[in-house]
Amino acid sequence: MRPYAYVRAGDIDGAVATLAEAPNAAFLAGGTNLVDLMKLGVETPDVLVDVRRLTLDRVEDLEEGGLRIGAAVPNSVLAADRKIRTRYPALSQALLAGASGQLRNVATTGGNLLQRTRCVYFYDTTTPCNKRVPGSGCSAKEGHNKNHAVLGASEHCVATHPSDMAVAMMALDAFVNVRGPEGERRIPIEELHRLPGDEPQRDTILEHGELITSVDLPPLVFLSNSKYRKVRERASYAFALVSVAAALEVEDGVVREVRIALGGMAHKPWRATKAEEALKGEPANAANFRAAADIELEDAEPLRDNAFKVPLARNVITRTLLELSEER
Ligand SMILES: Cc1cc2nc3c(=O)[nH]c(=O)nc-3n(C[C@H](O)[C@H](O)[C@H](O)COP(=O)(O)OP(=O)(O)OC[C@H]3O[C@@H](n4cnc5c(N)ncnc54)[C@H](O)[C@@H]3O)c2cc1C
Ligand code: SF4
C-alpha cells in the first residue's frame, strides 16, 4: 500500500499554495479518473488536495451575455441545465454521450477537462509508455492502436484525448479560467491541451499548482444551432472512436459561421480550422461539407488498425453539418 495525505483546503488560494509547496501533490475533484489511476499505480501523488467544494458549483450568467460554468459543476447538472441545453446544445449532448449516469453525478467540469488518455498501455504498468514513463517507448505505435490518433501524433505518443465535453467546448469557443501561484489567467480552450511532440507526459499547458476555476462560453447566438455526434463501439459507456461537435449559421443557403471540433482523432480535441475556412461563404450543401472535411483530413496519418477513422470522420462531419443546415 502506498500512503498519501488527504487535505481539504479552506479556499482556492490555500489549495493552490499547498500544491505549490508539494511537487508530487494533485488536486482531487470527483476522483473518477484520478483514483482509478492511483489504484493501478499509474499516478502516485503523496498529497491529494480536495477542491470539489472550493470552486463555483453553478452555471452563472456573464455580464456580456455568455455563461460561466464553475469547475465544480457535476457533469449531470451541466448536461441538464436549461440554458446550456437551449443555447449550447452540443455541450449537453456531449456530456450525455459520456460515461454513465452514476459517473456523471460525481465527475466535475474541471476534472473532465483534465482526465487522462484511455490508451490501454498507459494504464498497464508492465508495458513501455512514454506518457507514463518518459523515454520508455510507445507500445501503441506497433501494438493495438485502433483507438489511437490519426492527426497531430508524434513518434513518441499516438494517444487520443478522451473527453467528449472538451470537444464540444472547443467548437463553442470556450475560455478556461485558471488560478495558479502566479495569479489568474484565461486560456482559450484550443490552447489548453497539447499535441504530444517530444513531451507526451504533458497533456496540457497548465503548470503544477494551477487550478481550473471555471469555463466561460461566449454569447454567440448561432451556437444554439450546434450538435454533438459520437461514434463508439457500444451504444453507451464507451469512449469515442470518432466524434464531431459542430455549430452552423446559414443565411440564404450560404455558410456564414461554422465551428467544427473532432474527438477521438488526436492527442487533444481537434479544431477543424481548415474545414471551417473552406466553408465560410460557400453554399451549405453535402458536396461542400464533404470537400471541407477532406481538406481537414488530408494530413491524417493512420496507424495499422485505424485507417477507418478517416472516412468515418468525413462522414460524421458531413452528416452533422447537413443536419444542422436542415434544422435552420
Ligand atoms: C468507466 C468510465 C467510463 C467513462 N466514459 C467516458 C466517456 O465516454 N466520455 C468522457 O468524456 N469521459 C468518460 N469517462 C471519464 C470521466 O468523464 C472522467 O473520469 C471525469 O470527467 C473526471 O472528472 P473528476 O471530477 O472525477 O476528475 P478527477 O478524477 O478528480 O480528476 C481528474 C484530473 O483532473 C485534475 N483536476 C480535477 N479538478 C481540477 C481542477 N479544478 N483544476 C485543476 N486540476 C483538476 C486532477 O488532479 C486529475 O489529474 C469515463 C470514466 C469511467 C470511469
Ligand atoms: S500512445 Fe502514448 S499513452 Fe499510449 S503507449 Fe504510446 S506513449 Fe503511452
mmCIF file of N, CA and C in Angstrom, residues 271-327:
data_model
loop_
_atom_site.group_PDB
_atom_site.id
_atom_site.type_symbol
_atom_site.label_atom_id
_atom_site.label_comp_id
_atom_site.label_asym_id
_atom_site.label_seq_id
_atom_site.Cartn_x
_atom_site.Cartn_y
_atom_site.Cartn_z
ATOM 1 N N ARG A 271 -9.556 21.130 -33.362
ATOM 2 C CA ARG A 271 -10.370 22.163 -34.020
ATOM 3 C C ARG A 271 -10.106 22.099 -35.518
ATOM 4 N N ALA A 272 -11.167 21.910 -36.293
ATOM 5 C CA ALA A 272 -11.006 21.721 -37.743
ATOM 6 C C ALA A 272 -11.022 23.067 -38.454
ATOM 7 N N THR A 273 -9.970 23.833 -38.239
ATOM 8 C CA THR A 273 -9.935 25.204 -38.764
ATOM 9 C C THR A 273 -9.863 25.244 -40.292
ATOM 10 N N LYS A 274 -9.175 24.255 -40.880
ATOM 11 C CA LYS A 274 -9.074 24.261 -42.351
ATOM 12 C C LYS A 274 -10.455 24.032 -42.969
ATOM 13 N N ALA A 275 -11.208 23.118 -42.396
ATOM 14 C CA ALA A 275 -12.562 22.858 -42.903
ATOM 15 C C ALA A 275 -13.437 24.092 -42.701
ATOM 16 N N GLU A 276 -13.306 24.735 -41.554
ATOM 17 C CA GLU A 276 -14.110 25.936 -41.286
ATOM 18 C C GLU A 276 -13.816 27.020 -42.322
ATOM 19 N N GLU A 277 -12.517 27.251 -42.581
ATOM 20 C CA GLU A 277 -12.131 28.277 -43.557
ATOM 21 C C GLU A 277 -12.676 27.960 -44.943
ATOM 22 N N ALA A 278 -12.600 26.667 -45.306
ATOM 23 C CA ALA A 278 -13.059 26.258 -46.640
ATOM 24 C C ALA A 278 -14.566 26.475 -46.805
ATOM 25 N N LEU A 279 -15.314 26.458 -45.705
ATOM 26 C CA LEU A 279 -16.779 26.516 -45.810
ATOM 27 C C LEU A 279 -17.349 27.931 -45.757
ATOM 28 N N LYS A 280 -16.629 28.857 -45.118
ATOM 29 C CA LYS A 280 -17.205 30.203 -44.923
ATOM 30 C C LYS A 280 -17.485 30.863 -46.269
ATOM 31 N N GLY A 281 -18.729 31.311 -46.467
ATOM 32 C CA GLY A 281 -19.117 31.992 -47.707
ATOM 33 C C GLY A 281 -19.517 31.043 -48.824
ATOM 34 N N GLU A 282 -19.466 29.753 -48.571
ATOM 35 C CA GLU A 282 -19.806 28.766 -49.614
ATOM 36 C C GLU A 282 -21.234 28.243 -49.403
ATOM 37 N N PRO A 283 -21.852 27.739 -50.473
ATOM 38 C CA PRO A 283 -23.184 27.148 -50.315
ATOM 39 C C PRO A 283 -23.160 25.995 -49.318
ATOM 40 N N ALA A 284 -24.201 25.950 -48.491
ATOM 41 C CA ALA A 284 -24.294 24.900 -47.465
ATOM 42 C C ALA A 284 -24.909 23.656 -48.080
ATOM 43 N N ASN A 285 -24.084 22.781 -48.609
ATOM 44 C CA ASN A 285 -24.617 21.531 -49.181
ATOM 45 C C ASN A 285 -23.647 20.374 -48.907
ATOM 46 N N ALA A 286 -24.134 19.164 -49.157
ATOM 47 C CA ALA A 286 -23.370 17.967 -48.786
ATOM 48 C C ALA A 286 -22.016 17.914 -49.488
ATOM 49 N N ALA A 287 -21.981 18.319 -50.754
ATOM 50 C CA ALA A 287 -20.717 18.238 -51.505
ATOM 51 C C ALA A 287 -19.662 19.144 -50.859
ATOM 52 N N ASN A 288 -20.083 20.356 -50.474
ATOM 53 C CA ASN A 288 -19.108 21.272 -49.856
ATOM 54 C C ASN A 288 -18.712 20.809 -48.456
ATOM 55 N N PHE A 289 -19.655 20.251 -47.712
ATOM 56 C CA PHE A 289 -19.313 19.751 -46.375
ATOM 57 C C PHE A 289 -18.288 18.618 -46.495
ATOM 58 N N ARG A 290 -18.516 17.736 -47.465
ATOM 59 C CA ARG A 290 -17.599 16.597 -47.648
ATOM 60 C C ARG A 290 -16.218 17.087 -48.113
ATOM 61 N N ALA A 291 -16.216 18.054 -49.034
ATOM 62 C CA ALA A 291 -14.933 18.571 -49.542
ATOM 63 C C ALA A 291 -14.142 19.252 -48.423
ATOM 64 N N ALA A 292 -14.866 19.986 -47.555
ATOM 65 C CA ALA A 292 -14.192 20.663 -46.432
ATOM 66 C C ALA A 292 -13.601 19.627 -45.472
ATOM 67 N N ALA A 293 -14.360 18.561 -45.220
ATOM 68 C CA ALA A 293 -13.850 17.504 -44.334
ATOM 69 C C ALA A 293 -12.574 16.897 -44.937
ATOM 70 N N ASP A 294 -12.585 16.685 -46.248
ATOM 71 C CA ASP A 294 -11.406 16.108 -46.902
ATOM 72 C C ASP A 294 -10.187 17.021 -46.750
ATOM 73 N N ILE A 295 -10.414 18.328 -46.850
ATOM 74 C CA ILE A 295 -9.289 19.274 -46.680
ATOM 75 C C ILE A 295 -8.704 19.128 -45.274
ATOM 76 N N GLU A 296 -9.601 19.024 -44.274
ATOM 77 C CA GLU A 296 -9.119 18.891 -42.895
ATOM 78 C C GLU A 296 -8.349 17.592 -42.698
ATOM 79 N N LEU A 297 -8.794 16.557 -43.367
ATOM 80 C CA LEU A 297 -8.253 15.215 -43.100
ATOM 81 C C LEU A 297 -7.081 14.851 -44.001
ATOM 82 N N GLU A 298 -6.682 15.767 -44.899
ATOM 83 C CA GLU A 298 -5.623 15.355 -45.834
ATOM 84 C C GLU A 298 -4.279 15.124 -45.136
ATOM 85 N N ASP A 299 -4.096 15.680 -43.940
ATOM 86 C CA ASP A 299 -2.840 15.435 -43.211
ATOM 87 C C ASP A 299 -2.913 14.204 -42.310
ATOM 88 N N ALA A 300 -4.018 13.478 -42.361
ATOM 89 C CA ALA A 300 -4.159 12.315 -41.464
ATOM 90 C C ALA A 300 -3.103 11.257 -41.768
ATOM 91 N N GLU A 301 -2.567 10.677 -40.699
ATOM 92 C CA GLU A 301 -1.577 9.596 -40.844
ATOM 93 C C GLU A 301 -2.051 8.409 -40.008
ATOM 94 N N PRO A 302 -2.914 7.572 -40.593
ATOM 95 C CA PRO A 302 -3.455 6.454 -39.816
ATOM 96 C C PRO A 302 -2.375 5.450 -39.427
ATOM 97 N N LEU A 303 -2.650 4.729 -38.358
ATOM 98 C CA LEU A 303 -1.776 3.637 -37.911
ATOM 99 C C LEU A 303 -2.306 2.331 -38.495
ATOM 100 N N ARG A 304 -1.709 1.216 -38.119
ATOM 101 C CA ARG A 304 -2.098 -0.065 -38.717
ATOM 102 C C ARG A 304 -3.593 -0.361 -38.585
ATOM 103 N N ASP A 305 -4.157 -0.069 -37.384
ATOM 104 C CA ASP A 305 -5.529 -0.519 -37.107
ATOM 105 C C ASP A 305 -6.596 0.563 -37.233
ATOM 106 N N ASN A 306 -6.228 1.792 -37.599
ATOM 107 C CA ASN A 306 -7.268 2.832 -37.501
ATOM 108 C C ASN A 306 -7.479 3.663 -38.759
ATOM 109 N N ALA A 307 -7.168 3.101 -39.929
ATOM 110 C CA ALA A 307 -7.415 3.843 -41.179
ATOM 111 C C ALA A 307 -8.899 4.165 -41.355
ATOM 112 N N PHE A 308 -9.761 3.349 -40.727
ATOM 113 C CA PHE A 308 -11.213 3.576 -40.831
ATOM 114 C C PHE A 308 -11.638 4.929 -40.279
ATOM 115 N N LYS A 309 -10.790 5.521 -39.409
ATOM 116 C CA LYS A 309 -11.200 6.786 -38.778
ATOM 117 C C LYS A 309 -11.314 7.923 -39.801
ATOM 118 N N VAL A 310 -10.546 7.846 -40.889
ATOM 119 C CA VAL A 310 -10.545 8.965 -41.843
ATOM 120 C C VAL A 310 -11.884 9.037 -42.591
ATOM 121 N N PRO A 311 -12.339 7.968 -43.264
ATOM 122 C CA PRO A 311 -13.665 8.062 -43.895
ATOM 123 C C PRO A 311 -14.785 8.225 -42.874
ATOM 124 N N LEU A 312 -14.612 7.632 -41.682
ATOM 125 C CA LEU A 312 -15.643 7.773 -40.655
ATOM 126 C C LEU A 312 -15.788 9.248 -40.249
ATOM 127 N N ALA A 313 -14.657 9.907 -40.022
ATOM 128 C CA ALA A 313 -14.703 11.327 -39.637
ATOM 129 C C ALA A 313 -15.325 12.155 -40.758
ATOM 130 N N ARG A 314 -14.944 11.864 -42.013
ATOM 131 C CA ARG A 314 -15.520 12.606 -43.138
ATOM 132 C C ARG A 314 -17.046 12.466 -43.151
ATOM 133 N N ASN A 315 -17.513 11.242 -42.956
ATOM 134 C CA ASN A 315 -18.965 11.006 -42.993
ATOM 135 C C ASN A 315 -19.673 11.674 -41.819
ATOM 136 N N VAL A 316 -19.058 11.612 -40.654
ATOM 137 C CA VAL A 316 -19.728 12.180 -39.473
ATOM 138 C C VAL A 316 -19.746 13.711 -39.559
ATOM 139 N N ILE A 317 -18.662 14.301 -40.046
ATOM 140 C CA ILE A 317 -18.659 15.766 -40.234
ATOM 141 C C ILE A 317 -19.769 16.153 -41.220
ATOM 142 N N THR A 318 -19.819 15.455 -42.355
ATOM 143 C CA THR A 318 -20.790 15.794 -43.405
ATOM 144 C C THR A 318 -22.221 15.661 -42.890
ATOM 145 N N ARG A 319 -22.485 14.550 -42.232
ATOM 146 C CA ARG A 319 -23.837 14.281 -41.727
ATOM 147 C C ARG A 319 -24.249 15.309 -40.667
ATOM 148 N N THR A 320 -23.322 15.636 -39.778
ATOM 149 C CA THR A 320 -23.639 16.579 -38.695
ATOM 150 C C THR A 320 -23.938 17.966 -39.278
ATOM 151 N N LEU A 321 -23.119 18.414 -40.224
ATOM 152 C CA LEU A 321 -23.348 19.742 -40.816
ATOM 153 C C LEU A 321 -24.643 19.756 -41.640
ATOM 154 N N LEU A 322 -24.898 18.660 -42.326
ATOM 155 C CA LEU A 322 -26.149 18.588 -43.105
ATOM 156 C C LEU A 322 -27.360 18.727 -42.190
ATOM 157 N N GLU A 323 -27.324 17.999 -41.076
ATOM 158 C CA GLU A 323 -28.449 18.078 -40.140
ATOM 159 C C GLU A 323 -28.598 19.498 -39.596
ATOM 160 N N LEU A 324 -27.484 20.123 -39.274
ATOM 161 C CA LEU A 324 -27.559 21.491 -38.745
ATOM 162 C C LEU A 324 -28.090 22.453 -39.802
ATOM 163 N N SER A 325 -27.734 22.238 -41.061
ATOM 164 C CA SER A 325 -28.201 23.156 -42.119
ATOM 165 C C SER A 325 -29.689 22.944 -42.398
ATOM 166 N N GLU A 326 -30.159 21.734 -42.187
ATOM 167 C CA GLU A 326 -31.582 21.455 -42.453
ATOM 168 C C GLU A 326 -32.477 21.879 -41.301
ATOM 169 N N GLU A 327 -31.886 21.965 -40.078
ATOM 170 C CA GLU A 327 -32.708 22.290 -38.913
ATOM 171 C C GLU A 327 -32.987 23.779 -38.820
#
